[in-house]
CSV table of C-alpha atoms in Angstrom, one decimal:
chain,number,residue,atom,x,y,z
A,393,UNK,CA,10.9,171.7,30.5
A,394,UNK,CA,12.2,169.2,27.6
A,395,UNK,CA,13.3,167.0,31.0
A,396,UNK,CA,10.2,166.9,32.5
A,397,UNK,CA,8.3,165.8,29.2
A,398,UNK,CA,10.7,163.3,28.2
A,399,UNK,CA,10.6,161.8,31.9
A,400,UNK,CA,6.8,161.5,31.3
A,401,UNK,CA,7.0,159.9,28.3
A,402,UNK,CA,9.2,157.3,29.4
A,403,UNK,CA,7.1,156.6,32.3
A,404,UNK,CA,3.7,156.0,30.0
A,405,UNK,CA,6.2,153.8,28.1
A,406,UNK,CA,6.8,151.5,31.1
A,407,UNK,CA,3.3,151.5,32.2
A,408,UNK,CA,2.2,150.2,28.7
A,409,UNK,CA,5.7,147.8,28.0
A,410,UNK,CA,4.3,146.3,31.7
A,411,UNK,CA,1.0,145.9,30.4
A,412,UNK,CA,2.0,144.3,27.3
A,413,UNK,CA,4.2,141.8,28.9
A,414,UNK,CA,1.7,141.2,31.6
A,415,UNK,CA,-1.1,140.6,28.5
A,416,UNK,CA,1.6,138.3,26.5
A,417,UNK,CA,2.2,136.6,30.1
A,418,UNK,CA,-1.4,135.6,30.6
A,419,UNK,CA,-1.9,134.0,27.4
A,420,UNK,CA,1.3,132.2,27.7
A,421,UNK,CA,0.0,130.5,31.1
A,422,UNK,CA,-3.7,130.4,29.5
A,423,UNK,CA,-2.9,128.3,26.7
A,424,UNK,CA,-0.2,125.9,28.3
A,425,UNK,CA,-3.0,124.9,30.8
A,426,UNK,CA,-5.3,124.3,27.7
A,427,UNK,CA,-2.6,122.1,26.6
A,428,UNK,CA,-2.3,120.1,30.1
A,429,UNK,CA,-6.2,119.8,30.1
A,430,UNK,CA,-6.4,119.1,26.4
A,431,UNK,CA,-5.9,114.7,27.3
A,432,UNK,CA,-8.3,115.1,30.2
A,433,UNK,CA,-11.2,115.8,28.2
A,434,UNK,CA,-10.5,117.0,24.8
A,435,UNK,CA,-12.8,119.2,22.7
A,436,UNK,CA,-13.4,116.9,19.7
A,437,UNK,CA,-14.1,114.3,22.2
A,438,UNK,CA,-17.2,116.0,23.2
A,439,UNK,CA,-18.4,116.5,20.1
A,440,UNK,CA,-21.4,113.7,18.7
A,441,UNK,CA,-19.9,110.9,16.0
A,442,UNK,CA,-21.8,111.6,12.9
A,443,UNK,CA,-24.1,108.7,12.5
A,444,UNK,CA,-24.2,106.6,9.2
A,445,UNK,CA,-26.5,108.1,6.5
A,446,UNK,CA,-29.8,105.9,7.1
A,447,UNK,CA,-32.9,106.7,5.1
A,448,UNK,CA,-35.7,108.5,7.4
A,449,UNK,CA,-38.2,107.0,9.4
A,450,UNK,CA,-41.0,109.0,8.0
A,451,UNK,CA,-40.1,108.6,4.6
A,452,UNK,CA,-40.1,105.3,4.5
A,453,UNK,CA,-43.5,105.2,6.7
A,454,UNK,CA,-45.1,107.1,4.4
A,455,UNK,CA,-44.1,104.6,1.2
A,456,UNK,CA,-45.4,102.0,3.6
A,457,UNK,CA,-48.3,103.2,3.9
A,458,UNK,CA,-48.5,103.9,-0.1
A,459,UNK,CA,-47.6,100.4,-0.9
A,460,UNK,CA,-50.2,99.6,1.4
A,461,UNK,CA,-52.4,101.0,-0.6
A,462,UNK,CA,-51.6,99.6,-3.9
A,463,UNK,CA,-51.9,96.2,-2.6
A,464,UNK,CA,-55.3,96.7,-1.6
A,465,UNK,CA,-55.5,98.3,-5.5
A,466,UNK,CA,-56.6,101.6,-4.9
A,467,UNK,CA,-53.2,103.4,-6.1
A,468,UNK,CA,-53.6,104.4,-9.6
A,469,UNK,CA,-51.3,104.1,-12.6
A,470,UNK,CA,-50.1,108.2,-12.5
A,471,UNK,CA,-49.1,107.1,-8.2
A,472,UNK,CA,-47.4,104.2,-9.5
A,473,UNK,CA,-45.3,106.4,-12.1
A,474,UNK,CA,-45.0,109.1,-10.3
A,475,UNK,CA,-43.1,107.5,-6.8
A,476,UNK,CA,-41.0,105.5,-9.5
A,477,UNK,CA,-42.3,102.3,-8.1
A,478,UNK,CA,-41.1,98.8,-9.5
A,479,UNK,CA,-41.6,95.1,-10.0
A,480,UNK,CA,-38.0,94.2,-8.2
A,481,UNK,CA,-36.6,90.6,-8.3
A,482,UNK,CA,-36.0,89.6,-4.9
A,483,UNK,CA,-32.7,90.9,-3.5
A,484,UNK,CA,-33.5,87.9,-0.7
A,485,UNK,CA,-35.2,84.8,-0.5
A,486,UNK,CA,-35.7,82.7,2.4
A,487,UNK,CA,-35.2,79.1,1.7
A,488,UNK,CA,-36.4,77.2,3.9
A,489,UNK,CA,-36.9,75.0,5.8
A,490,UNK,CA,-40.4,73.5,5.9
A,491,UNK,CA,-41.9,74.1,9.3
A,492,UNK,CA,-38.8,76.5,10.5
A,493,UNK,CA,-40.1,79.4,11.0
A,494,UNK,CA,-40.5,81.0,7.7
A,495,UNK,CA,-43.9,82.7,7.4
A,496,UNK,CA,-43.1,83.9,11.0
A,497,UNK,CA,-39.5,85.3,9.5
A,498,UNK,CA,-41.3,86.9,6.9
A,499,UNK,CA,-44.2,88.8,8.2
A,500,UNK,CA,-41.5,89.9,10.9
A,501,UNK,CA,-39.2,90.8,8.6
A,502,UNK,CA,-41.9,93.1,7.1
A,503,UNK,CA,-41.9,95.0,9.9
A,504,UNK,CA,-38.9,96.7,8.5
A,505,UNK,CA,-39.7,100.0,6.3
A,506,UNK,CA,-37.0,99.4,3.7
A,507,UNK,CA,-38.5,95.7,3.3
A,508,UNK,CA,-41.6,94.4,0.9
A,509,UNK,CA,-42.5,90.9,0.7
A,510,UNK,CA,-44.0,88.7,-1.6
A,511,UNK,CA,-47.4,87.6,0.4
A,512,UNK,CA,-47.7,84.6,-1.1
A,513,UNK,CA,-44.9,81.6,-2.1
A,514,UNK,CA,-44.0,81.9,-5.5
A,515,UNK,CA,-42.6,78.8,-6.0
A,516,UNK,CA,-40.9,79.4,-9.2
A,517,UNK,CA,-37.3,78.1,-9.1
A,518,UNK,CA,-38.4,74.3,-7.5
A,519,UNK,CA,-42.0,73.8,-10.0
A,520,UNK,CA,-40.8,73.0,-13.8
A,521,UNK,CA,-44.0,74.4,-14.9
A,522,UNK,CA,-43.6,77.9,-13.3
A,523,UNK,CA,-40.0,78.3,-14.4
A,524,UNK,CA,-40.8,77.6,-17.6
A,525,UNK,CA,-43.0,80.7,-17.8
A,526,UNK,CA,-39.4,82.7,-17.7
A,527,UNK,CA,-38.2,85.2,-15.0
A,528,UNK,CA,-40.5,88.4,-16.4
A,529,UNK,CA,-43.6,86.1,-15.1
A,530,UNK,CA,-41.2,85.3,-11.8
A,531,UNK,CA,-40.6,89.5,-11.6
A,532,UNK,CA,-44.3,89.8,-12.5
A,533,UNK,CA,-45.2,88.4,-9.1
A,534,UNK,CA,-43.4,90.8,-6.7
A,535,UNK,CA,-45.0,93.4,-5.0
A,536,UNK,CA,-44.5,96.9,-6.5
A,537,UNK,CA,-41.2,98.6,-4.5
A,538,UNK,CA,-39.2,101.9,-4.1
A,539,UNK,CA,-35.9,101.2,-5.8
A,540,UNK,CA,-34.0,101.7,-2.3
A,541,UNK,CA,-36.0,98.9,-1.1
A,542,UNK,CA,-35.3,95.2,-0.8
A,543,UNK,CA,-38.1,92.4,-2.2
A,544,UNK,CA,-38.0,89.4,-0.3
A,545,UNK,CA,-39.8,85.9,-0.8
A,546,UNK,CA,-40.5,82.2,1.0
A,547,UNK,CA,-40.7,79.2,-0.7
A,548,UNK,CA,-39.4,76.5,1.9
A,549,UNK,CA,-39.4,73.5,-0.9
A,550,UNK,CA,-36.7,75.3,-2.3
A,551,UNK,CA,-34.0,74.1,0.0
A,552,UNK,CA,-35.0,70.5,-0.6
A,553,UNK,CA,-35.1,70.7,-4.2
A,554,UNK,CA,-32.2,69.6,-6.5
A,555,UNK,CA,-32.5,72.2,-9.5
A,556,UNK,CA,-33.2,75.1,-7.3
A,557,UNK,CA,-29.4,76.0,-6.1
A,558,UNK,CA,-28.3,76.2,-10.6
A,559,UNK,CA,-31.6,77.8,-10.9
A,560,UNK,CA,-31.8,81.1,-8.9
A,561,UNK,CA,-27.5,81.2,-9.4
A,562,UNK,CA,-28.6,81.9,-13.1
A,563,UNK,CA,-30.7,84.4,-12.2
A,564,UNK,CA,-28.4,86.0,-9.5
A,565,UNK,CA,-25.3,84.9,-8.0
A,566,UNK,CA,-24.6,87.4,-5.4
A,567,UNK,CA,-28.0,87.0,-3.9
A,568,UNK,CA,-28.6,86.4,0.0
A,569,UNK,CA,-30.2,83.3,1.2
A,570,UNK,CA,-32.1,83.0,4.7
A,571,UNK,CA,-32.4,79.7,6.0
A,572,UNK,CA,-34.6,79.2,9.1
A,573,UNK,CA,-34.2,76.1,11.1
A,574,UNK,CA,-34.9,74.1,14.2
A,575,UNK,CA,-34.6,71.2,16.4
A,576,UNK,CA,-34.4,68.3,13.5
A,577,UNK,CA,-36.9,66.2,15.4
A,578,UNK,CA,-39.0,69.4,16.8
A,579,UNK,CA,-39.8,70.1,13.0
A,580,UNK,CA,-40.0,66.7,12.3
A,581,UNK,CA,-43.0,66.1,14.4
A,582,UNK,CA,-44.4,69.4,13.3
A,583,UNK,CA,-44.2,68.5,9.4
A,584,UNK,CA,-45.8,65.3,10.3
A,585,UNK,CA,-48.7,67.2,12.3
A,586,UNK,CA,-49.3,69.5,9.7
A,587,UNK,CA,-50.1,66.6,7.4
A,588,UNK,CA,-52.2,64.9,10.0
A,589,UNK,CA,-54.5,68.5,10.3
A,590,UNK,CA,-54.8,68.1,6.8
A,591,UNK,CA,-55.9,64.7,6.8
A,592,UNK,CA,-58.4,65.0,9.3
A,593,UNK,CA,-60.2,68.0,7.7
A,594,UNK,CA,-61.0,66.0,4.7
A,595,UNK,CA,-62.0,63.1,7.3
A,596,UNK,CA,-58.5,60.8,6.5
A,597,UNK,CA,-57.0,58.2,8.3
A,598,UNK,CA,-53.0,58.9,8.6
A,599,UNK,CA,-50.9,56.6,9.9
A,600,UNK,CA,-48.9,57.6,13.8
A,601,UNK,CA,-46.0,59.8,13.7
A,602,UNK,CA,-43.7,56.2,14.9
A,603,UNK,CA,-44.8,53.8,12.6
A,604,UNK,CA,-43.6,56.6,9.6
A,605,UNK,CA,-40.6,57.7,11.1
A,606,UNK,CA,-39.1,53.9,11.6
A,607,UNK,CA,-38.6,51.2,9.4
A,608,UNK,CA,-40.3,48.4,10.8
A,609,UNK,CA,-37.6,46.1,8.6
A,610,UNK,CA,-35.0,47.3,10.4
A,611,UNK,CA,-36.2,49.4,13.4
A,612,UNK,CA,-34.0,52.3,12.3
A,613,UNK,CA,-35.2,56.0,11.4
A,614,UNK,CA,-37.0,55.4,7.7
A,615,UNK,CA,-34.8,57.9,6.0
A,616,UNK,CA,-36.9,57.4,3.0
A,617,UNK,CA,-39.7,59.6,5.2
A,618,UNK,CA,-39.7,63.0,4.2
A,619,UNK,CA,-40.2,64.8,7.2
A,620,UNK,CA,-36.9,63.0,8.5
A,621,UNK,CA,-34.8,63.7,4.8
A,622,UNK,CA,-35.8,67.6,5.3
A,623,UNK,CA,-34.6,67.9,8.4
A,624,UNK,CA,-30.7,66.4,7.3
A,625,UNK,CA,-29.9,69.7,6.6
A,626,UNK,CA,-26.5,69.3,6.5
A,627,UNK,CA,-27.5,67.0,3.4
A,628,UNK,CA,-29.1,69.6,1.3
A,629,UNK,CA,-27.0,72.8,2.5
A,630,UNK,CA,-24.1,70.8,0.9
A,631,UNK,CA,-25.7,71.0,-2.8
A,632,UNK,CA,-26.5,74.7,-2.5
A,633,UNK,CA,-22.8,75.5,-1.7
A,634,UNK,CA,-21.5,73.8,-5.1
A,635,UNK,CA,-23.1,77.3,-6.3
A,636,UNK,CA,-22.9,79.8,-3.4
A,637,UNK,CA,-19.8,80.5,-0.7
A,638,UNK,CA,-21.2,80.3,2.8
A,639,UNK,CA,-20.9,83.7,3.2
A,640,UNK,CA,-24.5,84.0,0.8
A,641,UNK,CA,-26.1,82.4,3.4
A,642,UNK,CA,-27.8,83.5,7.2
A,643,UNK,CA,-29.0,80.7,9.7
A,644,UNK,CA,-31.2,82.0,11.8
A,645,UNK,CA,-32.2,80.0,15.5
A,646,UNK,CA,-36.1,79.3,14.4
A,647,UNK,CA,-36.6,77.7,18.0
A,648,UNK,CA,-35.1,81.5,19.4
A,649,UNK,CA,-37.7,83.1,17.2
A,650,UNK,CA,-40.1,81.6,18.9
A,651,UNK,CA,-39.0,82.7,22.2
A,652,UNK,CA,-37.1,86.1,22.1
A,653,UNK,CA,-37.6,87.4,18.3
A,654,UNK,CA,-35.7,90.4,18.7
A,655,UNK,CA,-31.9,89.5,18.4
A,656,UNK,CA,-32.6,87.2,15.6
A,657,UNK,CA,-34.6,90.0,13.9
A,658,UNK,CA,-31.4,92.2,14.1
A,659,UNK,CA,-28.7,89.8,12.7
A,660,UNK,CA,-30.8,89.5,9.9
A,661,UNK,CA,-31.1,93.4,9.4
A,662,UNK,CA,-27.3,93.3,9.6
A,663,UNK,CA,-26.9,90.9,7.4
A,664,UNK,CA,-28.9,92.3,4.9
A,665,UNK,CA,-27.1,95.9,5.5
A,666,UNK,CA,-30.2,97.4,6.4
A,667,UNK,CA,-30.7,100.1,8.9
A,668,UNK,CA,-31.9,98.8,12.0
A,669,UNK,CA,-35.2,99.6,12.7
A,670,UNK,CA,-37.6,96.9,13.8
A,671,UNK,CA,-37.1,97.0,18.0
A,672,UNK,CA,-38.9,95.8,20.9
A,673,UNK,CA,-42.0,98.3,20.4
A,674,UNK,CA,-42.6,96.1,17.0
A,675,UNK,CA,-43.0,92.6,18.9
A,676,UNK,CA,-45.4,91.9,21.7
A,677,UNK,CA,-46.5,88.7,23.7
A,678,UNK,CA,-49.5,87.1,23.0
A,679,UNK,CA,-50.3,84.9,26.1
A,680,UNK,CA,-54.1,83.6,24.3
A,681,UNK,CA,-52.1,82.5,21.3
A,682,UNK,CA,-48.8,81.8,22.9
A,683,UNK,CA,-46.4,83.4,20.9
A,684,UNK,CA,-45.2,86.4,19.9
A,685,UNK,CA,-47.4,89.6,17.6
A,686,UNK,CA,-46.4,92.4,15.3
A,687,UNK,CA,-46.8,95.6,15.9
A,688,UNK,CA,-46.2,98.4,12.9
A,689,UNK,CA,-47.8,101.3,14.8
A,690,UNK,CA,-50.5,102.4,17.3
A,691,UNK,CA,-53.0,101.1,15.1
A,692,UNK,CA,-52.1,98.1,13.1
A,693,UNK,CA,-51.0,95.2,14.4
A,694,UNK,CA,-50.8,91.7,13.4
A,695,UNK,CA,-50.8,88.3,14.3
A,696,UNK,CA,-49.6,84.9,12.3
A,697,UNK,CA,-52.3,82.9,11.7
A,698,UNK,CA,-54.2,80.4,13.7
A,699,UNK,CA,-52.6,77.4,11.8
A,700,UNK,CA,-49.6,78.8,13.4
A,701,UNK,CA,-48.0,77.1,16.4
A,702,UNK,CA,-50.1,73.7,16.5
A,703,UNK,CA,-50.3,71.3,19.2
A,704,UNK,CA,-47.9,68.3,18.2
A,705,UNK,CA,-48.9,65.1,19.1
A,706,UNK,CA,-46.8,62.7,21.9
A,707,UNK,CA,-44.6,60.8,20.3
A,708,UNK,CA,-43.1,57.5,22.5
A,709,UNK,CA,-39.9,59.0,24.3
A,710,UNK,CA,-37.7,56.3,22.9
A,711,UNK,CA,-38.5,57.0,19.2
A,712,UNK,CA,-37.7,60.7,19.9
A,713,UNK,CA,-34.4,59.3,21.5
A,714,UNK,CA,-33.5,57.5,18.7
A,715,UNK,CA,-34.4,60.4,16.2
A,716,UNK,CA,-31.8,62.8,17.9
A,717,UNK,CA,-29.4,59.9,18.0
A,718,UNK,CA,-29.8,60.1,14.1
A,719,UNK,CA,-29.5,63.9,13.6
A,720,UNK,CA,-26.4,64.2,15.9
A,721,UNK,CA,-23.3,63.7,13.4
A,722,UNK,CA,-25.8,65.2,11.2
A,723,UNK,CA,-26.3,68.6,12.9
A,724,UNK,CA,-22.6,68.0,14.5
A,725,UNK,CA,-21.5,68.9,10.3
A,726,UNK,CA,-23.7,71.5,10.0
A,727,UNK,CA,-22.3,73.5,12.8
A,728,UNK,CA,-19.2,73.2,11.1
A,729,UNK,CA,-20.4,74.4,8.1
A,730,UNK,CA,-21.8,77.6,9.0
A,731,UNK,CA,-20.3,78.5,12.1
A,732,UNK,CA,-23.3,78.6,14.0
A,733,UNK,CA,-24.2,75.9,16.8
A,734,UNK,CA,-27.2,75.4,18.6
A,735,UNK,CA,-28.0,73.8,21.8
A,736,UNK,CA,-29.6,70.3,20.2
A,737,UNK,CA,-29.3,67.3,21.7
């Protein structure tokens, strides 16, 4: 009788030692063909990289549309205190040039959420009398702002003025400059036929675009012209960077702006370390006006204004020749400089 048990027992034994190695067995194979398909397509591969921490869409949507409304001045002091909104000094400023590009660069800039702009040119680093009034009057002039957001401003003169580069180094020296520029003797003839609008409205001779732009002395380019001295860029970018490394500054393609906004649009929000957020929804062909429109939603958008893209005049072939003759070693330099080239002749 004690046989027969203890022949049992060593038989459940078996069964459950078999089952135990078959169990240990399984695994074994299981995970070493985990570990041969772990290179193919590993888990952590599959898993989303987590994006960088950006500021939500509609938060800052909302604040637009509350800055919005304090513009038009119907916030009231307790909305002001209460969203902790400021008077910021710009963070950016675009410098120029005259006839670049920059009210387009601005308004299209402000399509960005995390951007506020000063509407109107401040001029207060190149005008003796408005510096004078000290930087609270300058601050005093920005649009109200949410701390996390950056306050930009145009005042083209001031690439062109002397004092300008010392002045806004006082006031900061780790700021970021935008410089917008184009053909020289594209934005030549447009300075020029802005003047020449102006002259005719108030019923004003002006003399032609060619008998300016040479010297009729000495039949070169009249470098004592303005229109011609503002587009030696080269010339002035040279005085700003006794105060700022290159690095301060961004070039952006004014002629490209004009054509395909987008790409330009989104160096500058790199540049400027901000989210990118203003995309192709934002920026629509106009064929009436012939250039491009912003868009901000499904219900606001926005156009430059009619002064915008003017009709230049024709200027005589050969003086144009003769211009880009001129601006060549010029531009040639200024490539150099910044590291950015462009297709001029």
């Amino acid at each position: 009788m004690l046989f027969k048990q203890q022949a049992l027992l060593r038989q459940k034994l078996f069964v459950l030692g078999s089952l135990a190695i078959g169990s240990v067995l399984y695994l074994v194979a299981r995970v070493g063909t985990l570990d041969r398909l772990q290179p193919i397509c590993p888990v952590d591969s599959r898993l989303p990289a987590p994006e960088p921490e950006q500021i939500p869409l509609r938060t800052l949507q909302f604040k637009r549309g509350l800055l919005h409304e304090i513009r038009k001045g119907n916030a009231t002091k307790e909305q002001i205190r209460l969203h902790n909104l400021v008077q910021q000094l710009p963070q950016a400023i675009i410098i120029g040039v005259r006839k670049g590009g920059t009210r387009a660069l601005l308004e299209m800039l402000n399509l960005h959420p995390a951007v506020v702009k000063a509407s109107q040119e401040i001029h207060f680093f190149d005008n003796d009398q408005n510096y004078a009034r000290g930087i609270d009057w300058y601050r005093g002039k920005m649009p109200f702002s949410f701390p996390h957001q950056i306050t930009i401003e145009k005042s083209p003169a001031y690439f062109i003025t002397e004092e300008v580069p010392e002045r806004i180094f006082k006031m900061n020296s780790s700021i970021k400059l935008l410089i917008i520029v184009r053909e020289p003797t594209t934005r030549a003839v447009s300075d020029y036929t802005q003047v020449l609008e102006g002259k005719e409205r108030k019923n004003k001779t002006y003399h032609k675009f060619e008998k300016l732009v040479i010297d009729t002395n000495t039949c070169e380019v009249n470098t004592k012209y303005k229109a011609v001295r503002t587009s030696i860029y080269t010339k002035h970018l040279e005085r700003w960077l006794k105060y700022f490394p290159v690095e301060q500054f961004h070039i952006v393609d004014g002629d490209r702006l004009i054509t395909d906004p987008l790409p330009e649009l989104q160096l500058v929000e790199r540049f400027l370390n901000l989210p990118s957020r203003i995309s192709q929804y934002n920026l629509y062909f106009n064929a009436t006006r012939g250039f491009y429109c912003l868009r901000f939603n499904i219900v606001f958008n926005k156009c430059l204004a009619g002064s915008k893209g003017r009709t230049h005049p024709e200027v005589d072939p050969s003086v144009v020749t003769k211009l880009q003759k001129f601006f060549h070693p010029f531009n040639q330099k200024f490539y150099q400089i910044t590291g950015r080239t462009f297709n001029w002749p």
